[in-house]
XYZ file of C-alpha atoms in Angstrom:
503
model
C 147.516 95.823 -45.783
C 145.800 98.735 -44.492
C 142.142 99.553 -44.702
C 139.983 102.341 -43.839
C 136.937 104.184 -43.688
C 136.092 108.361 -43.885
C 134.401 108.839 -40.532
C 131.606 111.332 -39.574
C 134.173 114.189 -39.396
C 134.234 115.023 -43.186
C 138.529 115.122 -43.090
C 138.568 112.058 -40.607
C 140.170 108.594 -41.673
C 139.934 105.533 -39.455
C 142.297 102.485 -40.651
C 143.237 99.166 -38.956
C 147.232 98.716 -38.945
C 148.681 95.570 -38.243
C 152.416 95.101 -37.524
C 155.010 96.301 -34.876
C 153.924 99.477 -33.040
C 157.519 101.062 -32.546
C 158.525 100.150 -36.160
C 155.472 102.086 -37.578
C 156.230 105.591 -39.609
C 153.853 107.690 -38.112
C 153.463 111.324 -36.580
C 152.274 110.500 -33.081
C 152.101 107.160 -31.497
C 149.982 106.269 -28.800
C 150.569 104.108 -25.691
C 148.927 103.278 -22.504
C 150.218 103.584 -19.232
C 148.413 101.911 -16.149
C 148.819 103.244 -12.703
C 152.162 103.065 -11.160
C 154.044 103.689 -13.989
C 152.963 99.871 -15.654
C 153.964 100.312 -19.510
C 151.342 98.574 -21.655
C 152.296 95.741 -23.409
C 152.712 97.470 -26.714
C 154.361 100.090 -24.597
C 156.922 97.403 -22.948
C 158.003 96.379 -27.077
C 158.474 100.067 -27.891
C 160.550 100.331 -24.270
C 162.411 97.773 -25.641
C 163.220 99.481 -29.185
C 164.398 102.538 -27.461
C 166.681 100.762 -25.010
C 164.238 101.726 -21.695
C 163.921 105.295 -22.442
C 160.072 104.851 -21.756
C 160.765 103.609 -18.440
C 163.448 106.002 -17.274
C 160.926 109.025 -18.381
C 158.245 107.312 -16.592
C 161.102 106.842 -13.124
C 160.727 111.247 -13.633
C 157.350 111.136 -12.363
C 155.728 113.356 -14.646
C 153.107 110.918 -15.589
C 151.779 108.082 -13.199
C 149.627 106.070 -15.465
C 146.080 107.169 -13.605
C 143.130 107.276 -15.932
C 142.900 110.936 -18.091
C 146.677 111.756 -17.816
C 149.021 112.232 -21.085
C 152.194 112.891 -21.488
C 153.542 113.982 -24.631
C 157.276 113.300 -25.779
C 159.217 113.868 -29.020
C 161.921 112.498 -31.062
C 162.341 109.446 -28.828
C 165.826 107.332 -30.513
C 164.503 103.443 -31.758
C 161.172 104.013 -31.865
C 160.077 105.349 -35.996
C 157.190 107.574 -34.530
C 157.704 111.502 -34.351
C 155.680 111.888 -31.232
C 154.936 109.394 -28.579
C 151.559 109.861 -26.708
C 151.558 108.527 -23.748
C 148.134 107.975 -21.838
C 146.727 106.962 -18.545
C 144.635 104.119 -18.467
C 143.955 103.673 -14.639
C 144.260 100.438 -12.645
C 145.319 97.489 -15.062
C 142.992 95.133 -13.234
C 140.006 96.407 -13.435
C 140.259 98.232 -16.818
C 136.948 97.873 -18.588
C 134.647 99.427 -21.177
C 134.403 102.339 -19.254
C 137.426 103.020 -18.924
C 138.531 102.645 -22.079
C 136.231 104.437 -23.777
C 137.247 107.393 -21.689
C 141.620 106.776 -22.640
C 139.973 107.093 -25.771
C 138.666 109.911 -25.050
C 141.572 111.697 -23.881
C 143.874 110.291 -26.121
C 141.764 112.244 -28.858
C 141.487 115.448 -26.851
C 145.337 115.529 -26.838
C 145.865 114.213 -30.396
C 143.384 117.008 -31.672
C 145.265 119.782 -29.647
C 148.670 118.833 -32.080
C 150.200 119.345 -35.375
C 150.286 115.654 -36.346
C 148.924 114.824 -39.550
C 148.130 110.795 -38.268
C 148.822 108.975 -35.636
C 148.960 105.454 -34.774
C 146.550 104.709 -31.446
C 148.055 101.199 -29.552
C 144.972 101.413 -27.150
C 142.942 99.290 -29.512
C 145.085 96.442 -28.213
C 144.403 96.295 -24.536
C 142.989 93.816 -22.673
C 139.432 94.877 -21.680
C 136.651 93.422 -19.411
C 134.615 91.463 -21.105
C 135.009 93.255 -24.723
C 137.114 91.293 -27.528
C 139.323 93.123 -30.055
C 136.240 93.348 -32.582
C 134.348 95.633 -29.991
C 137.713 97.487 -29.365
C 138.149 98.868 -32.653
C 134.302 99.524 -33.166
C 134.247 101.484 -30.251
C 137.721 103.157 -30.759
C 136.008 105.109 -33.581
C 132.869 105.900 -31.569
C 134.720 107.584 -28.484
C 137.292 109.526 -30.689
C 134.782 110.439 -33.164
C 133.132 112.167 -30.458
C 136.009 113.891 -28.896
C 136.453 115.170 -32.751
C 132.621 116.480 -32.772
C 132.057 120.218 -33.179
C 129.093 122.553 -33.834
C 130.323 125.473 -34.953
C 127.715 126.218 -38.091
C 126.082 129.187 -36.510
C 129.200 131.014 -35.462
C 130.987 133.561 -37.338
C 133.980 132.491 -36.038
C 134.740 128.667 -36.883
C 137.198 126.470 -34.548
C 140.658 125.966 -36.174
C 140.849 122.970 -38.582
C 142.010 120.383 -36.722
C 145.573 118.786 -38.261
C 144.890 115.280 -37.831
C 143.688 113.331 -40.880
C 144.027 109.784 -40.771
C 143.936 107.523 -37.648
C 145.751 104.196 -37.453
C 143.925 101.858 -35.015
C 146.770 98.819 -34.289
C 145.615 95.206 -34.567
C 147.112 91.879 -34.191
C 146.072 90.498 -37.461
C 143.534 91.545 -39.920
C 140.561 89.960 -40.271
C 137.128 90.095 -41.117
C 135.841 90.476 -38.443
C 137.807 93.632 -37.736
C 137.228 95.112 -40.877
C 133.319 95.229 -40.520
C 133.500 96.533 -36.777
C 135.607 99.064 -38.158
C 133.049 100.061 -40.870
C 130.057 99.416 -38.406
C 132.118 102.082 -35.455
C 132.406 104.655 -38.815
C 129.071 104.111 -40.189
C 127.567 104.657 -36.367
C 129.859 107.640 -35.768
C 128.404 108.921 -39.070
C 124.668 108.518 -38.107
C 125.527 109.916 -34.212
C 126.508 112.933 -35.485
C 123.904 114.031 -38.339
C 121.499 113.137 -34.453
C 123.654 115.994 -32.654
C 123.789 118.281 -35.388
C 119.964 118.013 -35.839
C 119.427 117.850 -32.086
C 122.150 121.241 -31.426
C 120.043 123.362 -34.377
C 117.394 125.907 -32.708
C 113.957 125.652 -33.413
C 113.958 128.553 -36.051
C 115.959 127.161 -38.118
C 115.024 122.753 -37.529
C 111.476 123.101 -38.096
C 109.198 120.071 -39.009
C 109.914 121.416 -42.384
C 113.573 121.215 -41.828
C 112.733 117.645 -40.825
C 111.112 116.645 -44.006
C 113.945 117.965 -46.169
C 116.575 116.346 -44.040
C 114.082 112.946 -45.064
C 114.444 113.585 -48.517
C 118.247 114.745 -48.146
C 118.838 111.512 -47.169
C 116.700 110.162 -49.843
C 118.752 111.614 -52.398
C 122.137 110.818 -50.762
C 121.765 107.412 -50.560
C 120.025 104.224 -53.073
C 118.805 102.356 -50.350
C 116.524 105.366 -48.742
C 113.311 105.965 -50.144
C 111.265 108.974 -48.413
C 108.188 110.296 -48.630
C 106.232 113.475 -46.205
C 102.624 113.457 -45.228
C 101.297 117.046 -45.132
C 98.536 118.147 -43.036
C 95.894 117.381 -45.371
C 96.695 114.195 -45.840
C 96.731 113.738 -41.944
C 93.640 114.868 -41.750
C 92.437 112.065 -44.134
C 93.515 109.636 -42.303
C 92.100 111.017 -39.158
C 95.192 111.784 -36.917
C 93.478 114.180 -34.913
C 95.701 113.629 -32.216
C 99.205 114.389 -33.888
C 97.221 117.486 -35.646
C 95.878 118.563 -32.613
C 99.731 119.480 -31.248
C 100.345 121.390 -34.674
C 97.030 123.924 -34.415
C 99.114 126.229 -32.011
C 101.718 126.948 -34.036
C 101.931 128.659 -37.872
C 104.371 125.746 -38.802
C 103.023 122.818 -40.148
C 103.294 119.557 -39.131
C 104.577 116.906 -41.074
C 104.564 113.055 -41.054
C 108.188 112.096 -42.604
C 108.233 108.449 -43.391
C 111.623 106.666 -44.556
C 112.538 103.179 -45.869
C 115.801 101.751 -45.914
C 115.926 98.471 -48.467
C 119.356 96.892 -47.435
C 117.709 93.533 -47.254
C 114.406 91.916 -48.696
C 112.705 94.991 -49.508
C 109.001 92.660 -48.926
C 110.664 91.215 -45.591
C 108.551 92.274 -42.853
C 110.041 95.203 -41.402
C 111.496 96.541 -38.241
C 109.969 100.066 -37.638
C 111.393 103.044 -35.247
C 109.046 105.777 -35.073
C 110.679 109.070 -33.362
C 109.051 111.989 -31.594
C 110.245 115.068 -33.460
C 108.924 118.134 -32.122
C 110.877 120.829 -32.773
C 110.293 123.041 -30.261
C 107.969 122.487 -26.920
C 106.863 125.595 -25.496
C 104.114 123.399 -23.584
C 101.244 125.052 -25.244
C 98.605 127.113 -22.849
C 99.853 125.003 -20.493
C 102.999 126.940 -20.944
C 106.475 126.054 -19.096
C 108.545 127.951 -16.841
C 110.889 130.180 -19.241
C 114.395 129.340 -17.172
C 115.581 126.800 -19.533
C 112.816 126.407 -21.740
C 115.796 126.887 -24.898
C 116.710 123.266 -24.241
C 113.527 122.313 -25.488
C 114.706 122.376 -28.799
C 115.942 119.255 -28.035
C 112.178 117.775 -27.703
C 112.989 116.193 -31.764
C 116.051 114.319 -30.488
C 114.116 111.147 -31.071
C 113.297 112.188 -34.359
C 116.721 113.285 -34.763
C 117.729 109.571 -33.502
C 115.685 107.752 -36.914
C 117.743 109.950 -39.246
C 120.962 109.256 -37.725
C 120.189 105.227 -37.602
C 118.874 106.085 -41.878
C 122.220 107.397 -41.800
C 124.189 104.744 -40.701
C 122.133 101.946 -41.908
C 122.961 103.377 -45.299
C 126.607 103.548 -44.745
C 127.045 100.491 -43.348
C 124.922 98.233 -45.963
C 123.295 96.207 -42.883
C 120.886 93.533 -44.895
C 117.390 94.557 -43.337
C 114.304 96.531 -43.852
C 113.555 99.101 -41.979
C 110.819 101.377 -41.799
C 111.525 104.709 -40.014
C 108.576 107.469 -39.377
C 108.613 110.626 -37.610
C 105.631 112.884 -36.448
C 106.836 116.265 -36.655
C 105.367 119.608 -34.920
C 105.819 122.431 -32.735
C 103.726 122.941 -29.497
C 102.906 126.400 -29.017
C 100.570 129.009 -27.344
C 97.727 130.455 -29.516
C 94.121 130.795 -29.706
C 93.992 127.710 -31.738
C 95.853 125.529 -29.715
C 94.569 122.687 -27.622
C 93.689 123.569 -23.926
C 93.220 121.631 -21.215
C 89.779 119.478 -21.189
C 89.516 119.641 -24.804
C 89.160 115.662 -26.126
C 90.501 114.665 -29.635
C 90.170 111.441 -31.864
C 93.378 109.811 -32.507
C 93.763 107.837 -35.597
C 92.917 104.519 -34.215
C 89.840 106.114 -33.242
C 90.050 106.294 -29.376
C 89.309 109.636 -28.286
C 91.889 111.705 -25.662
C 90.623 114.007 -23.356
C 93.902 116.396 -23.014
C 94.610 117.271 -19.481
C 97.890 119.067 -19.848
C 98.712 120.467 -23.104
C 102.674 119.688 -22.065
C 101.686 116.240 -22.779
C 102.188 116.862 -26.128
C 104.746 113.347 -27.371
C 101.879 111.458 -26.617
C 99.395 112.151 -28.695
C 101.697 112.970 -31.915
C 103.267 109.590 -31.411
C 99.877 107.608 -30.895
C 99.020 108.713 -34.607
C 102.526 107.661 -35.702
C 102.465 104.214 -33.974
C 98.833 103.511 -35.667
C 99.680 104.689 -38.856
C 103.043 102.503 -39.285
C 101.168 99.331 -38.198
C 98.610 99.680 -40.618
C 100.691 100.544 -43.388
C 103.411 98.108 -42.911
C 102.919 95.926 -40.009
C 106.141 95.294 -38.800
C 107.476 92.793 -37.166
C 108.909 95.095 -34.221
C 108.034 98.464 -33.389
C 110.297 100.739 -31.014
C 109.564 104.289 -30.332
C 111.914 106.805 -28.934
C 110.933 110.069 -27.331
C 112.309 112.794 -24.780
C 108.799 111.926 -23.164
C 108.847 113.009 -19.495
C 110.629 115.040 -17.092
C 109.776 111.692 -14.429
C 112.478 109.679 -16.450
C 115.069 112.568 -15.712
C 114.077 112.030 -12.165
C 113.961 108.554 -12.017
C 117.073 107.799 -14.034
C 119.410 110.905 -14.387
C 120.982 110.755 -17.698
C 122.811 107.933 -17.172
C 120.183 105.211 -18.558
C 117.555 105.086 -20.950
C 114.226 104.281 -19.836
C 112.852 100.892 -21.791
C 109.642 99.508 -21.703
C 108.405 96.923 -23.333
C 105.293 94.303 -24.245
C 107.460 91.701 -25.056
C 110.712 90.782 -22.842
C 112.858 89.007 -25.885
C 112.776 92.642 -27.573
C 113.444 94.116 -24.240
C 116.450 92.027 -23.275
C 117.694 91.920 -26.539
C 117.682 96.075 -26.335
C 119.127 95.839 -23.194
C 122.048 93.557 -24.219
C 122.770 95.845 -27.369
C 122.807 99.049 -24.719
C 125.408 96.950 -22.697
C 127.536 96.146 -25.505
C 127.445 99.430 -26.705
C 127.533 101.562 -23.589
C 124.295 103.008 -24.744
C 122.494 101.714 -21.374
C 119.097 101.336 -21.150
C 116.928 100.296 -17.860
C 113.785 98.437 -18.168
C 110.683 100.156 -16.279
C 107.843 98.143 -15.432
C 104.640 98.403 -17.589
C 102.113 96.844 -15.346
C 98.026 96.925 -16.190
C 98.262 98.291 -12.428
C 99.135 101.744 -13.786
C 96.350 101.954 -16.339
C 93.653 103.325 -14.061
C 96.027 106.298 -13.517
C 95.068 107.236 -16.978
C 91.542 107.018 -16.964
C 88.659 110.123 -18.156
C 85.267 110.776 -17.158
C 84.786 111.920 -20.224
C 87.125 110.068 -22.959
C 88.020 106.912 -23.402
C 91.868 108.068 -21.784
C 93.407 110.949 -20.428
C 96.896 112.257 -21.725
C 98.553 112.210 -18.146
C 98.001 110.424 -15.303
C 98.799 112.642 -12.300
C 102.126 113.298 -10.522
C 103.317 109.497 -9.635
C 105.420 107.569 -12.235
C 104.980 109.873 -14.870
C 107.189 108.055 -17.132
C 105.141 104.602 -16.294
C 101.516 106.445 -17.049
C 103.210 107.922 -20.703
C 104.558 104.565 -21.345
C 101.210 102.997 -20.826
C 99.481 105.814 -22.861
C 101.475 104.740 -25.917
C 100.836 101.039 -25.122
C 97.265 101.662 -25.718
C 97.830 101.947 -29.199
C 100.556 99.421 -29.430
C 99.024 96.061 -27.758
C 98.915 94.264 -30.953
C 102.523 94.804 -31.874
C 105.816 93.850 -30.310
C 106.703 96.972 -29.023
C 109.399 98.645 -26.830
C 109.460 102.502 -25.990
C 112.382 104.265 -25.047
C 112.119 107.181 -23.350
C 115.884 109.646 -24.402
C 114.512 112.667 -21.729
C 117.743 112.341 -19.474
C 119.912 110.981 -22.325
C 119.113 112.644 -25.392
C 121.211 115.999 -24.511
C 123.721 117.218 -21.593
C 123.598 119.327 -19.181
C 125.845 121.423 -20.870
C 122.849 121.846 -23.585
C 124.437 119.589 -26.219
C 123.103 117.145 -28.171
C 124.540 113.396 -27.021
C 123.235 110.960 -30.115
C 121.974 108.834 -28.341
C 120.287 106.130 -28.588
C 121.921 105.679 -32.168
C 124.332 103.398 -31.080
C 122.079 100.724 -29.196
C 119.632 100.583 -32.048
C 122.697 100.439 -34.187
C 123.646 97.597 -32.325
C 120.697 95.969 -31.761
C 119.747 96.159 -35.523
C 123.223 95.191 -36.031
C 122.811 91.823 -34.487
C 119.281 91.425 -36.105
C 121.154 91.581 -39.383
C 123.000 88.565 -38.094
């Protein structure tokens, strides 16, 4: 029996296939090779079919078996596949997550360079590190599905439709198990890659606006998402003069885009993720350089990050309640804009003296954390933001920065970014740092001078968080490349965090 799922990619099937590798009808079959020419155990059975024909191609040379090599071969007697794929996987000792995730990787570069319609990928049955077969398949979908991502919407010329439809990941037996890590890998895939295509958009054209209808788009798509937006007025009421301040620079309005996703007991307490969505950060009159100030259209990737977990919550059916808001603005130059020394009341009615107008994530998320506590007081609150330049620094884009008030939520988020290879690393939040943010004139100041940057922001936000178990994660280094593209992350740790919470 064979059972799939439609991945993010809109032509994209991923099934589990159980059965004999080499016996399999299918266009392209895919086999590992470790270094030194070491066929695979799935590889050794399809040797085997086709009377050592592997082996004596493998004697040639052309391929050695070291980790990102593929060698492509056709029409190979005994073994029912078209195509055979073969792919370096590296040392066979110390294969592990990492390395499998990139054979993956390449695996799908070559596949999506071919004419086959479906293939049949063997990798899924590998031995890794510390990662059963559940994991394998989960993360089979994640690592291809990404190789498959493209953002091509704003070109006139579109990338060629890629020929391969259906992917066959092999298994030893079916089983339940299997079955919902393969619908948890699509339904993650799904949700990372509405986050990239939100986080690649430019600002003109993924405004808060943009935002709110993507809320409601969502809404619409899907039973289990209710959404509602907050417009300025309404703000106002409530006395977010904080969040509003951000928005007075700029003729787009802010918005306040608040989601809930009923999978579970729609009156269970809820977990909340509130995400920093600015949609473009100019740094207001305190105005960044201009050499790569177009990357900060990815200042909303956190933003971005709550629709794509909406979206995959919703395709995945995950029993929980979860409440998902995100502040929404631009920071901009203007006569009406906030300068430095002005103070503003937040909504929990602590005033900010603003010392740098760049500082900007703070004080729309300090209205965002009060407002979801008071309106649905849930039962863990996690924040995600591309909040400071220090966490670049301090971290590269390698890990997430985490901190936390309560260090079950923190290991438990550190545990999901292990087991997802979404890493995060944990940052103290010490009282110690406090006085850093301290005003003369307000009861705190919206930086806290050059030293641990991403410490002082952390403990900004934990101002208005003390009463709640709380984590922040700070997606500056993570959130986007180098390259200026959009990564998805950290969709798959929450996804696998809330994941196991569902549990």
């Amino acid at each position: 029996m064979i059972l799939g799922h439609f991945s993010s990619c809109p032509d994209m099937k991923y099934q589990t296939k159980a059965g004999a590798p080499e016996k399999q009808r299918t266009a392209c079959l895919v086999l590992a090779v470790f270094e030194r020419r070491k066929l695979s155990v799935p590889a050794q059975a399809a040797d085997a079919a086709c009377d050592g024909a592997l082996a004596q191609i493998l004697a040639r040379g052309d391929i050695d078996g070291k980790s990102g090599q593929t060698l492509l071969l056709q029409a190979i007697e005994g073994i029912a596949a078209d195509r055979v794929l073969l792919v370096g996987c590296g040392k066979q000792k110390s294969f592990d997550a990492r390395q499998y995730l990139k054979a993956q990787a390449t695996a799908a570069a070559a596949l999506g360079a071919l004419g086959a319609k479906d293939c049949l990928n063997t990798l899924t049955l590998l031995e890794i590190s510390g990662r059963d077969k559940a994991w394998a398949v989960q993360h089979a979908v994640l690592a291809m599905d990404a190789q498959f991502y493209r953002f091509d919407e704003l070109k006139s010329e579109k990338a060629p439709a890629r020929t391969l439809k259906t992917v066959q990941l092999a298994i030893s037996n079916k089983s339940k198990a299997l079955e919902q890590a393969l619908s948890l890998g699509v339904a993650t895939a799904a949700g990372v890659a509405l986050s990239m295509d939100l986080g690649n958009r430019p600002g003109n054209l993924c405004t808060p606006t943009d935002l709110a209808e993507q809320g409601l788009k969502l809404a619409n798509q899907y039973k289990t998402i209710d959404c509602r937006v907050l417009e300025e007025k309404e703000m106002e009421k409530l006395g977010m003069g904080a969040l509003l301040s951000v928005s007075r620079g700029s003729r787009e309005p802010a918005k306040l885009i608040v989601m809930e996703y009923k999978g579970g007991d729609a009156s269970a307490t809820p977990i909340a993720l509130v995400g920093k969505g600015l949609t473009f950060d100019a740094g207001g009159i305190s105005i960044k350089p201009s050499a790569r100030m177009e990357e900060m259209k990815f200042d909303m990737c956190g933003g971005a990050t709550v629709f794509g977990v909406f979206q995959a919550l919703a395709e995945s059916d995950l029993p929980l309640h979860v409440v998902g808001v995100v502040p929404s603005s631009e920071n901009l130059p203007d006569g009406a804009a906030n300068k430095p020394g002005d103070v503003v009341t937040s909504m929990a009615g602590l005033t900010i003296e603003v010392i740098n107008t760049d500082a900007e994530g703070r004080l729309i998320l300090c209205d965002a954390l009060t407002y979801t506590q008071r309106e649905y007081k849930p039962r863990v609150l996690i924040d995600m933001a591309t909040l400071t330049g220090a966490c670049v620094v301090a971290l590269g884009e390698h890990a997430t920065g985490l901190f936390a008030n309560n260090q079950e939520l923190a290991q438990n988020l550190l545990d999901a970014g292990e087991q997802s290879c979404d890493r995060a690393w944990q940052m103290p939040l010490w009282e110690d740092y406090q006085a850093q943010i301290k005003s003369t004139v307000a009861d705190i100041a919206n930086v806290g001078g050059p030293g641990a940057g991403a410490i002082t922001a952390a403990c900004f936000l934990h101002r208005f968080t003390k009463q709640a178990n709380w984590a922040h994660l700070d997606i500056a280094g993570t959130a986007w490349t180098s390259k200026k593209y959009s990564t998805g992350r950290p969709v798959p740790l929450l996804m696998q965090y809330l994941a196991q919470q569902a549990k």
